[in-house]
mmCIF file of C-alpha atoms and ligand atoms in Angstrom:
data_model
loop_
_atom_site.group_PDB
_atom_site.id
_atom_site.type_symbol
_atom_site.label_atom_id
_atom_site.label_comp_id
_atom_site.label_asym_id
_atom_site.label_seq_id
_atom_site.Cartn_x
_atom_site.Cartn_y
_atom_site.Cartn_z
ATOM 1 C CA UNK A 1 30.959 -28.025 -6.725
ATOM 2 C CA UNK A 2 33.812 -27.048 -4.603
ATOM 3 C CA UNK A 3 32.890 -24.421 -2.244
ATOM 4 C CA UNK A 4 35.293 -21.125 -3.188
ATOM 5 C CA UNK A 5 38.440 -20.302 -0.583
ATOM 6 C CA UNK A 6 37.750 -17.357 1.227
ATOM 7 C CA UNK A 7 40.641 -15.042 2.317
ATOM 8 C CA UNK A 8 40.164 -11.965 4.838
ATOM 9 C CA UNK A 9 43.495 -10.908 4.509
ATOM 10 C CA UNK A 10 45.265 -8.608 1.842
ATOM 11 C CA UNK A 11 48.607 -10.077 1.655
ATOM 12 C CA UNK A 12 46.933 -13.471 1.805
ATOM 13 C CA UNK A 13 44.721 -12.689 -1.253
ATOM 14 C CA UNK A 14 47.605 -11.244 -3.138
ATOM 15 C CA UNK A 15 50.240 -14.107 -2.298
ATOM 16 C CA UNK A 16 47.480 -16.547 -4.186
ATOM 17 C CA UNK A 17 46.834 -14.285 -7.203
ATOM 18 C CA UNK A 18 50.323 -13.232 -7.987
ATOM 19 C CA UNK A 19 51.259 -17.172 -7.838
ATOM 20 C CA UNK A 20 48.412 -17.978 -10.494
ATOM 21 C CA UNK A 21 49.576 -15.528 -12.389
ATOM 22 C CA UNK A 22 52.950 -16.337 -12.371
ATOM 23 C CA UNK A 23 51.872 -19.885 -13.647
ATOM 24 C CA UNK A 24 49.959 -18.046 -16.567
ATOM 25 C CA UNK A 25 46.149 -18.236 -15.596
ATOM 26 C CA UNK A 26 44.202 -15.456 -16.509
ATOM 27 C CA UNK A 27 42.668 -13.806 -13.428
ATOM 28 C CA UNK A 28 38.997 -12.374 -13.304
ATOM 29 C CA UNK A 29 38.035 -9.992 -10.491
ATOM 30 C CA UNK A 30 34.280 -9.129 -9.927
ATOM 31 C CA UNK A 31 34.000 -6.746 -7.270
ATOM 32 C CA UNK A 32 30.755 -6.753 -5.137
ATOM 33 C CA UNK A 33 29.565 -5.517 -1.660
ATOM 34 C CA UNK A 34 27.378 -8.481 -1.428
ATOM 35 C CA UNK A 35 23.369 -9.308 -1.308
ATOM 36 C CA UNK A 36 24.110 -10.945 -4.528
ATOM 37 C CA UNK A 37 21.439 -11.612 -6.889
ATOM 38 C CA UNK A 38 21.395 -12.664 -10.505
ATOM 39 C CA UNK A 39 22.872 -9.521 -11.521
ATOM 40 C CA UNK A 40 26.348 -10.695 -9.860
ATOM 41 C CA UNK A 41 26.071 -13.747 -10.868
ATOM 42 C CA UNK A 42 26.028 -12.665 -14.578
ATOM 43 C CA UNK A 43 29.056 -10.944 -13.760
ATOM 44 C CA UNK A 44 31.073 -14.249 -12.462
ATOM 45 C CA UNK A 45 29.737 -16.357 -15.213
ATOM 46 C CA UNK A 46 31.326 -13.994 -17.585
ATOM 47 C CA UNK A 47 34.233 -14.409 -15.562
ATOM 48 C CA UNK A 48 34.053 -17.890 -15.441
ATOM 49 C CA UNK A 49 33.837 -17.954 -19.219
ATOM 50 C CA UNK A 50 36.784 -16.242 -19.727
ATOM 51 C CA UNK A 51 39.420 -16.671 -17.177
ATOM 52 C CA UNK A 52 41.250 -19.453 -15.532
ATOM 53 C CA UNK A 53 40.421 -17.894 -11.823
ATOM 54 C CA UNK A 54 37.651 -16.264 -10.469
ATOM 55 C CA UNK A 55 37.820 -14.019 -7.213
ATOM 56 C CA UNK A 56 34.892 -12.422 -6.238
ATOM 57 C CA UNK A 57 35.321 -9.580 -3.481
ATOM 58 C CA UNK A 58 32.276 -8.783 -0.978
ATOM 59 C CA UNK A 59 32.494 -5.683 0.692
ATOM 60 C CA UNK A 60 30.165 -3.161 2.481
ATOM 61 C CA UNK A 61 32.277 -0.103 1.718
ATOM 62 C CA UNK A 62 31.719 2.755 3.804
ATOM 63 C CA UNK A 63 33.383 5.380 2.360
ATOM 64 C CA UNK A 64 31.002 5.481 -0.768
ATOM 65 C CA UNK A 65 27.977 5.933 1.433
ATOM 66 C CA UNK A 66 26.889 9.172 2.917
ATOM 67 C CA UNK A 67 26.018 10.042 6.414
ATOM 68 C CA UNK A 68 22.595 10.054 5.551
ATOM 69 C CA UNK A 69 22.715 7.059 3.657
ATOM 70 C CA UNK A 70 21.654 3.353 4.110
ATOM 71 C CA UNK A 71 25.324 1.983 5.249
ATOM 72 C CA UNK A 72 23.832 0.420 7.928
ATOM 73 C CA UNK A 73 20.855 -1.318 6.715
ATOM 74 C CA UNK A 74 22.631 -2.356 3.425
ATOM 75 C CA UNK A 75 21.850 -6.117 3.276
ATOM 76 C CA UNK A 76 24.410 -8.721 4.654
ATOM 77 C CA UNK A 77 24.048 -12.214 3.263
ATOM 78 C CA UNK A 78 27.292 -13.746 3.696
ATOM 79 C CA UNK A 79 25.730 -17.589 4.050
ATOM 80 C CA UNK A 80 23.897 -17.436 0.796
ATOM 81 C CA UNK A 81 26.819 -15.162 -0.991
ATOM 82 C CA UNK A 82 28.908 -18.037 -0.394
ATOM 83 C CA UNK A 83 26.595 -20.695 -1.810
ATOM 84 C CA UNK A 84 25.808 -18.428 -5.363
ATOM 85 C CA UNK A 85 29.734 -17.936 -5.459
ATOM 86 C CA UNK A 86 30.272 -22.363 -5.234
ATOM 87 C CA UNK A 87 27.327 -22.767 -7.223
ATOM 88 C CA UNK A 88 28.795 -20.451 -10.079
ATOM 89 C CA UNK A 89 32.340 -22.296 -9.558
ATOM 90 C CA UNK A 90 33.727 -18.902 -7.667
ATOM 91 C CA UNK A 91 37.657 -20.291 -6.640
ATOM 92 C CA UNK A 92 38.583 -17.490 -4.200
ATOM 93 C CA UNK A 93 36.290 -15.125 -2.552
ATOM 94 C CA UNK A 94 37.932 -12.272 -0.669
ATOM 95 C CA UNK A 95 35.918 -10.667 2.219
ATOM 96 C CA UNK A 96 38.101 -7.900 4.030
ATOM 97 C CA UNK A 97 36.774 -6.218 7.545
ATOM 98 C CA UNK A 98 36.518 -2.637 7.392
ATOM 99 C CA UNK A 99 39.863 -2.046 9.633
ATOM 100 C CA UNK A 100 41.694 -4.647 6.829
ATOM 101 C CA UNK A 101 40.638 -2.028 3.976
ATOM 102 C CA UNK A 102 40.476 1.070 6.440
ATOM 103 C CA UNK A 103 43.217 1.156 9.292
ATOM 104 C CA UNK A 104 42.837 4.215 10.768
ATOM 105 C CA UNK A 105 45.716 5.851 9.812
ATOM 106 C CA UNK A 106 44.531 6.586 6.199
ATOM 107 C CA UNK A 107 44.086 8.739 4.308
ATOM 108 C CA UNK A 108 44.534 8.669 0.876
ATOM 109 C CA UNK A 109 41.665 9.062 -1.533
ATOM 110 C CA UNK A 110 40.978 8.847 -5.691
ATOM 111 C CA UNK A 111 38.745 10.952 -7.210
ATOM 112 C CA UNK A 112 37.839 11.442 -10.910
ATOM 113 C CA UNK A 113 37.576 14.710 -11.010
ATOM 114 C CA UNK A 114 34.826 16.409 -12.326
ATOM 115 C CA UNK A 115 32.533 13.054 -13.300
ATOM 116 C CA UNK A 116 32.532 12.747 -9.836
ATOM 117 C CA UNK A 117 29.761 15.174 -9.707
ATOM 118 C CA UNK A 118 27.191 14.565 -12.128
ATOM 119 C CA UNK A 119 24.852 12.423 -12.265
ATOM 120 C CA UNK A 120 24.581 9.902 -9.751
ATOM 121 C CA UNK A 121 27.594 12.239 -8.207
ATOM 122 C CA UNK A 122 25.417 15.425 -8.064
ATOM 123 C CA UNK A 123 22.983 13.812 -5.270
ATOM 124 C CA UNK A 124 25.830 11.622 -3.508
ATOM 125 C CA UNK A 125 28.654 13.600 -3.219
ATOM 126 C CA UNK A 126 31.664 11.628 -2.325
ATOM 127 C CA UNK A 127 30.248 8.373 -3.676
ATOM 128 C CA UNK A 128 32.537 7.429 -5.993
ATOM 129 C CA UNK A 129 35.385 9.126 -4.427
ATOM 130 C CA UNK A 130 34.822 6.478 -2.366
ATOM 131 C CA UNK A 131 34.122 4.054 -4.650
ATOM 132 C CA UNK A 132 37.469 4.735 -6.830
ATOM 133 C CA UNK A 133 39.396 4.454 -3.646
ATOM 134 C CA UNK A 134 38.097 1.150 -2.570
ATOM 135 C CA UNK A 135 38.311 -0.102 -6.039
ATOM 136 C CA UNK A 136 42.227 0.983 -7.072
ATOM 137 C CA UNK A 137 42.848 -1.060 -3.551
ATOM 138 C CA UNK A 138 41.084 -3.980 -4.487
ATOM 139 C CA UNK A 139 42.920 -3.970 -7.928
ATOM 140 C CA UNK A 140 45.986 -3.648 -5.957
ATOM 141 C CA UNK A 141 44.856 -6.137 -3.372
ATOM 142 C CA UNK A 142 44.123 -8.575 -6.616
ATOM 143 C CA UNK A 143 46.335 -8.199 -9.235
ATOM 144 C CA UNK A 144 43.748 -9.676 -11.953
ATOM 145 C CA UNK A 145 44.204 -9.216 -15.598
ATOM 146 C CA UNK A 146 40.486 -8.266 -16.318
ATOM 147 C CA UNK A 147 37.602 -7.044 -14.000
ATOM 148 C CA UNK A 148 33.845 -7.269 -14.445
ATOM 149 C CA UNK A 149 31.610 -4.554 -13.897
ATOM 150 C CA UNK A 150 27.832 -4.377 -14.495
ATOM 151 C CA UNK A 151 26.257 -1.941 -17.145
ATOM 152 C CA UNK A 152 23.303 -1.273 -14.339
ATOM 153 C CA UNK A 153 25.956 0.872 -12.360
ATOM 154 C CA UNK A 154 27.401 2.866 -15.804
ATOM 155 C CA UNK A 155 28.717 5.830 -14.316
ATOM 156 C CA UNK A 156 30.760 3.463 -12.236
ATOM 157 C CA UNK A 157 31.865 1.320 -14.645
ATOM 158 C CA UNK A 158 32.878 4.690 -16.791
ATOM 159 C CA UNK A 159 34.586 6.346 -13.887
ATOM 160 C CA UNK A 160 36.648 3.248 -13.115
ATOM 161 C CA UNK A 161 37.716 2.449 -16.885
ATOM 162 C CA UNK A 162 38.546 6.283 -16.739
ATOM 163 C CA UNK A 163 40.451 6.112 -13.718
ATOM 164 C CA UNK A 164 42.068 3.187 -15.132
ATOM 165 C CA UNK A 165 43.392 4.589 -18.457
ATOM 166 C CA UNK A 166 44.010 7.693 -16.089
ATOM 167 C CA UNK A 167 46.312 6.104 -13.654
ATOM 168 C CA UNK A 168 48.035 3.243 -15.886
ATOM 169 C CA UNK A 169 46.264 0.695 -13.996
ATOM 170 C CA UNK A 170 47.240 -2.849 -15.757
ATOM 171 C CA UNK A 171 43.906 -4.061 -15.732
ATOM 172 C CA UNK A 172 41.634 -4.585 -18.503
ATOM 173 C CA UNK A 173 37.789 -3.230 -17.610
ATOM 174 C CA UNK A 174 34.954 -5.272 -19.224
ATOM 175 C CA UNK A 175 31.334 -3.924 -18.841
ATOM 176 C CA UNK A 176 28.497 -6.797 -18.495
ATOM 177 C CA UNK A 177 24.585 -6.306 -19.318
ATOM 178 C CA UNK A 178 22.115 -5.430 -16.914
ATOM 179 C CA UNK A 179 20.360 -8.355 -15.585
ATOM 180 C CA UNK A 180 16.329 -7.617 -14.979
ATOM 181 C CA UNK A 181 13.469 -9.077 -13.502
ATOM 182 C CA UNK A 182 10.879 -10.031 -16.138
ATOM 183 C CA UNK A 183 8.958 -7.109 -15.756
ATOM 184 C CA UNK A 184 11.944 -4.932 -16.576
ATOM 185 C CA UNK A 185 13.146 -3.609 -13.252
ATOM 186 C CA UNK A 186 16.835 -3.768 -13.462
ATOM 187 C CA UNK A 187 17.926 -6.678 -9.957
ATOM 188 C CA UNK A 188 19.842 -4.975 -7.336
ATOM 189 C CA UNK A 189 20.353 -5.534 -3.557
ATOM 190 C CA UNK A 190 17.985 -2.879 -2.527
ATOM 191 C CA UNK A 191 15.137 -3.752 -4.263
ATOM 192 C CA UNK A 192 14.233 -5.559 -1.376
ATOM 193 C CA UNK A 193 13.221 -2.533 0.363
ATOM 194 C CA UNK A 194 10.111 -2.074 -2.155
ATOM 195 C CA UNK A 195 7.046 -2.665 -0.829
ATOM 196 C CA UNK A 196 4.535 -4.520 -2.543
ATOM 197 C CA UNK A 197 2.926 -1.033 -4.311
ATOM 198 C CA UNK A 198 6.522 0.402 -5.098
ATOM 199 C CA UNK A 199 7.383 -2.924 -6.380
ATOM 200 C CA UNK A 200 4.305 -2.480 -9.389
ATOM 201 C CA UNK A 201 5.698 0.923 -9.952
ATOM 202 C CA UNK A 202 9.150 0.354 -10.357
ATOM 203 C CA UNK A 203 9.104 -1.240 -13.880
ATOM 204 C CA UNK A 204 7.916 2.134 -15.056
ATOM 205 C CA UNK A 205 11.627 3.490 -14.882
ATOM 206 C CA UNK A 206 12.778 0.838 -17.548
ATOM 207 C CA UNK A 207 9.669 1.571 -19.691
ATOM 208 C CA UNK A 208 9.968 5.187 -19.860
ATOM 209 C CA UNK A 209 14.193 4.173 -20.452
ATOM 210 C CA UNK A 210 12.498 2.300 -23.576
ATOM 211 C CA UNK A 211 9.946 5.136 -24.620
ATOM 212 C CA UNK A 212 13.316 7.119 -24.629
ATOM 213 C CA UNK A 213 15.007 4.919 -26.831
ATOM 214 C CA UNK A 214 12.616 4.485 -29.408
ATOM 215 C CA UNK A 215 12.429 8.205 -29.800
ATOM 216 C CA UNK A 216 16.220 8.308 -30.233
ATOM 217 C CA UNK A 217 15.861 5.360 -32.931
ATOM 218 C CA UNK A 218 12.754 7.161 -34.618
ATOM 219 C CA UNK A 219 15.311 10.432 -35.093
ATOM 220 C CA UNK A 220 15.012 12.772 -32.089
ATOM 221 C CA UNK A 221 18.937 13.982 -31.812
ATOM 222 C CA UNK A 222 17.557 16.764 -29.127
ATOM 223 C CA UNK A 223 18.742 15.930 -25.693
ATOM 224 C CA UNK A 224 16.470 18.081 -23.757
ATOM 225 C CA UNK A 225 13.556 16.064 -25.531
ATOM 226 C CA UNK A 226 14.484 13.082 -24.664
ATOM 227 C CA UNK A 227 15.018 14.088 -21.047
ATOM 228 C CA UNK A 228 11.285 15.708 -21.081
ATOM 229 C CA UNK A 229 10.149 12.811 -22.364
ATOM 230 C CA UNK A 230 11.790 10.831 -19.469
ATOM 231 C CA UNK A 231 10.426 13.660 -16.492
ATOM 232 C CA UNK A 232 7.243 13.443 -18.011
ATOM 233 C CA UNK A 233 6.543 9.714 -17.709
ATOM 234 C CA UNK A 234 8.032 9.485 -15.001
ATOM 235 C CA UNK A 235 6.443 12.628 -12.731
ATOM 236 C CA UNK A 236 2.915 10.819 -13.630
ATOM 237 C CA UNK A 237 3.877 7.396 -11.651
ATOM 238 C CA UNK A 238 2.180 7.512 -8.501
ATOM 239 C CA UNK A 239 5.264 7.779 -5.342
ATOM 240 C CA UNK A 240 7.791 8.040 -7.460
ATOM 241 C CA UNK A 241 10.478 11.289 -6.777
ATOM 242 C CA UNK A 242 12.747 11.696 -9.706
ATOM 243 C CA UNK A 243 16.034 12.261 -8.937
ATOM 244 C CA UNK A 244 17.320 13.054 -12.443
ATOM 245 C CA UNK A 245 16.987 12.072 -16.041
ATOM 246 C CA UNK A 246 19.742 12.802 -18.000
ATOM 247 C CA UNK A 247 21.120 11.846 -21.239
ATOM 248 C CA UNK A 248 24.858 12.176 -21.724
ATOM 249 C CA UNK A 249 27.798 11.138 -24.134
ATOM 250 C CA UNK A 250 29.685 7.664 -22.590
ATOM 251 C CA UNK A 251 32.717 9.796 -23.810
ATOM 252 C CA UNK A 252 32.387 12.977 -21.747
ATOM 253 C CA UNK A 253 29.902 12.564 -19.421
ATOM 254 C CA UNK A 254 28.386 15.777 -20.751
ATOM 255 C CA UNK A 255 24.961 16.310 -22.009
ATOM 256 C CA UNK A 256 25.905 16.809 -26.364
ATOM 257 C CA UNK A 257 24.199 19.557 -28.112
ATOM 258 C CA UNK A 258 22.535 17.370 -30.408
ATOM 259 C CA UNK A 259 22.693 13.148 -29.846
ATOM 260 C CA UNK A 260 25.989 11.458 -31.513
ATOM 261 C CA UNK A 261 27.929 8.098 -30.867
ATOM 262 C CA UNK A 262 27.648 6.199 -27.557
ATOM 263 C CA UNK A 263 24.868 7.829 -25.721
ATOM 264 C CA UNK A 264 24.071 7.287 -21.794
ATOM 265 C CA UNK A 265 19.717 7.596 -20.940
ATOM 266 C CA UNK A 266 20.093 7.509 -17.186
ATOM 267 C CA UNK A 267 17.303 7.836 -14.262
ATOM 268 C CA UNK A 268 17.475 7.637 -11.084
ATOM 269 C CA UNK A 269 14.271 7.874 -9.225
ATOM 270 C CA UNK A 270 13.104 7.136 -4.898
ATOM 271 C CA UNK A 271 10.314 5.104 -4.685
ATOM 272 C CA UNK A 272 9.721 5.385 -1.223
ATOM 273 C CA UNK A 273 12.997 5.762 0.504
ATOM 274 C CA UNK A 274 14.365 3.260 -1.702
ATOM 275 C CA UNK A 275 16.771 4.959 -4.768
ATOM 276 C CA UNK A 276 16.453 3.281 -7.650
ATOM 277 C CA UNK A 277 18.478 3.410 -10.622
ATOM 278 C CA UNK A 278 18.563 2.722 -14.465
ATOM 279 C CA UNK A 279 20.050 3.332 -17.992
ATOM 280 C CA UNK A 280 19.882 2.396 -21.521
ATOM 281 C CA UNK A 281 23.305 2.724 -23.710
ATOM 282 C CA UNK A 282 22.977 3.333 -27.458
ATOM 283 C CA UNK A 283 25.149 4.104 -30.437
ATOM 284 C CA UNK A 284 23.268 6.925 -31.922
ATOM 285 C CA UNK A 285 24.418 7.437 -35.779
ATOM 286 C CA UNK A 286 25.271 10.688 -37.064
HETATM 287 P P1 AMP B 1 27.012 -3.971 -5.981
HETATM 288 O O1 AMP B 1 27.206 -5.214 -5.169
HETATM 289 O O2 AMP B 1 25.589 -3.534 -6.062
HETATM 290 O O3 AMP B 1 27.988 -2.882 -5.653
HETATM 291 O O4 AMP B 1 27.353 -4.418 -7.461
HETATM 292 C C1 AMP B 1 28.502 -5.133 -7.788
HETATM 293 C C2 AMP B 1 28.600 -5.244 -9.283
HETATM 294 O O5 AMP B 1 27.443 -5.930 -9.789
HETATM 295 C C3 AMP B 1 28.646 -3.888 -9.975
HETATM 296 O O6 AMP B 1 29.576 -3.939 -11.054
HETATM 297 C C4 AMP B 1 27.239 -3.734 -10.468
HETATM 298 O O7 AMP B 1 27.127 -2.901 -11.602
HETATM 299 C C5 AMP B 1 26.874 -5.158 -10.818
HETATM 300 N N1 AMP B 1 25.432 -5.326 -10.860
HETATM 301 C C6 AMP B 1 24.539 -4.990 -9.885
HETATM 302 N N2 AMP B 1 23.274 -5.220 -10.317
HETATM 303 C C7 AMP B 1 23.364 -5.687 -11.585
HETATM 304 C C8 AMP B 1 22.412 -6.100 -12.573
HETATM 305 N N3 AMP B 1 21.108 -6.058 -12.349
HETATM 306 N N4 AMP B 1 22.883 -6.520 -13.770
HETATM 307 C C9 AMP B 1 24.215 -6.553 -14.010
HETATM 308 N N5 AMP B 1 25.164 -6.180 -13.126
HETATM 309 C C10 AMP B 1 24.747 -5.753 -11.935
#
């Protein structure tokens, strides 16, 4: 294995993408802020598997955190990022400092208006204001021709292929399955903040996300069941604060009067001070 190039600087970054492209090899672009796990790595093997270069992008970035959020004890794991990125054949791995991405002159933000406030949006606002931004620079930083977003995240991935049809970005937006432990509980960086009790009730999320499901397969067309169904099971797990159920059209973002086409189940739940979330995405028939 080759370990992957690492650039810090924008221009630097760019200079190498825009000359692989110029020499027709398809780009892939998985944007991460790090702590990667087998989640990410799903991501770059999908990459891998269908593009000629891989860039992966770590970045801690602070404007989609809150002030009362974990910015500062997010994880940091550049060492072993490194090693998952040569191990899955990563070629370029681009790792900007905050003043790189943030110079303190700016001030220019994106913000899908409207889906920027439900859902994950309604508890965190500014999150993917901030999350937009630092994403239309990193496709501008990286001129790829497709970029890889994980399922687990779905309101992101939504908001950014919306933002992208929005705004003419020439990028193509592919979504990628969530990865999950064994057990069901979907990976992500801050599950290592579970203790070992939250850790056995944590699975429960993806069960009751099942229990959901098979109601929607068995007939129930009735949001508001389904969303019962999810604050029931859920309110009876021992530590567990629900932050919301809600099930919502991939289209809209809008809870449907009765279930139709792509449908969104999404919880997110604290166990402890740890926020935890999860969805299932089905095509509900007519
Ligand atoms: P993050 O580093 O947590 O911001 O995530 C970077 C990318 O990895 C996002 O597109 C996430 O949706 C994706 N991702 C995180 N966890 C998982 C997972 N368990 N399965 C699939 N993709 C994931």
């Amino acid at each position: 294995m080759i370990a992957p190039r690492v650039f810090q600087k924008i221009d630097e970054i760019r200079r190498e993408v825009v000359a692989g492209r110029q020499r027709g090899l398809r780009v892939g672009l998985v944007p991460t802020m790090g702590a990667l796990h087998a989640g990410h790595a799903s991501l770059i093997q999908t990459a891998r598997a269908e593009c000629d270069v891989v860039v992966v992008t770590i970045f801690v970035n602070p404007t989609q955190f809150g002030p009362n959020e974990d910015f500062d004890r997010y994880p940091r794991t550049f060492a072993e990022d490194l090693a998952l990125c040569e191990s899955n054949g990563v070629d370029y791995v681009f790792a900007p400092d905050r003043a790189e991405m943030y110079p303190p002159d700016f001030r220019t933000y994106v913000t899908v208006e409207g889906w920027d406030s439900v859902l994950c949006g309604a508890s965190r606002p500014g999150h993917f204001r901030g999350v937009c931004t630092v994403v239309l620079k990193l496709f501008h930083a990286i001129p790829a021709d497709v970029a890889y977003f994980g399922r687990k995240d779905a309101q992101q991935w939504l908001i950014i292929r919306r933002m992208v049809r929005d705004l003419n970005v020439p990028i193509e937006v592919r979504s990628v399955e969530t990865v999950r432990e064994p057990n069901g509980l979907a990976l992500s960086s801050r599950n290592r903040f579970l203790s070992e009790s939250e850790r056995r009730q944590a699975p429960a999320i993806y069960s009751a996300l099942q229990e959901a499901k098979r109601a929607v397969e068995g007939g129930e067309r009735r949001p508001e069941i389904i969303e019962k169904l999810l604050r029931d099971r859920l309110s009876a797990v021992p530590g567990l604060r629900l932050d919301y159920a809600e099930v919502v059209s991939t289209e809209t973002l809008r809870r449907p009067v009765k279930l139709g086409g792509e449908t969104l189940i999404a919880v997110a739940a604290f166990l402890g001070s740890t926020r935890l979330i999860d969805n299932i995405i089905i095509d509900v028939s007519p």
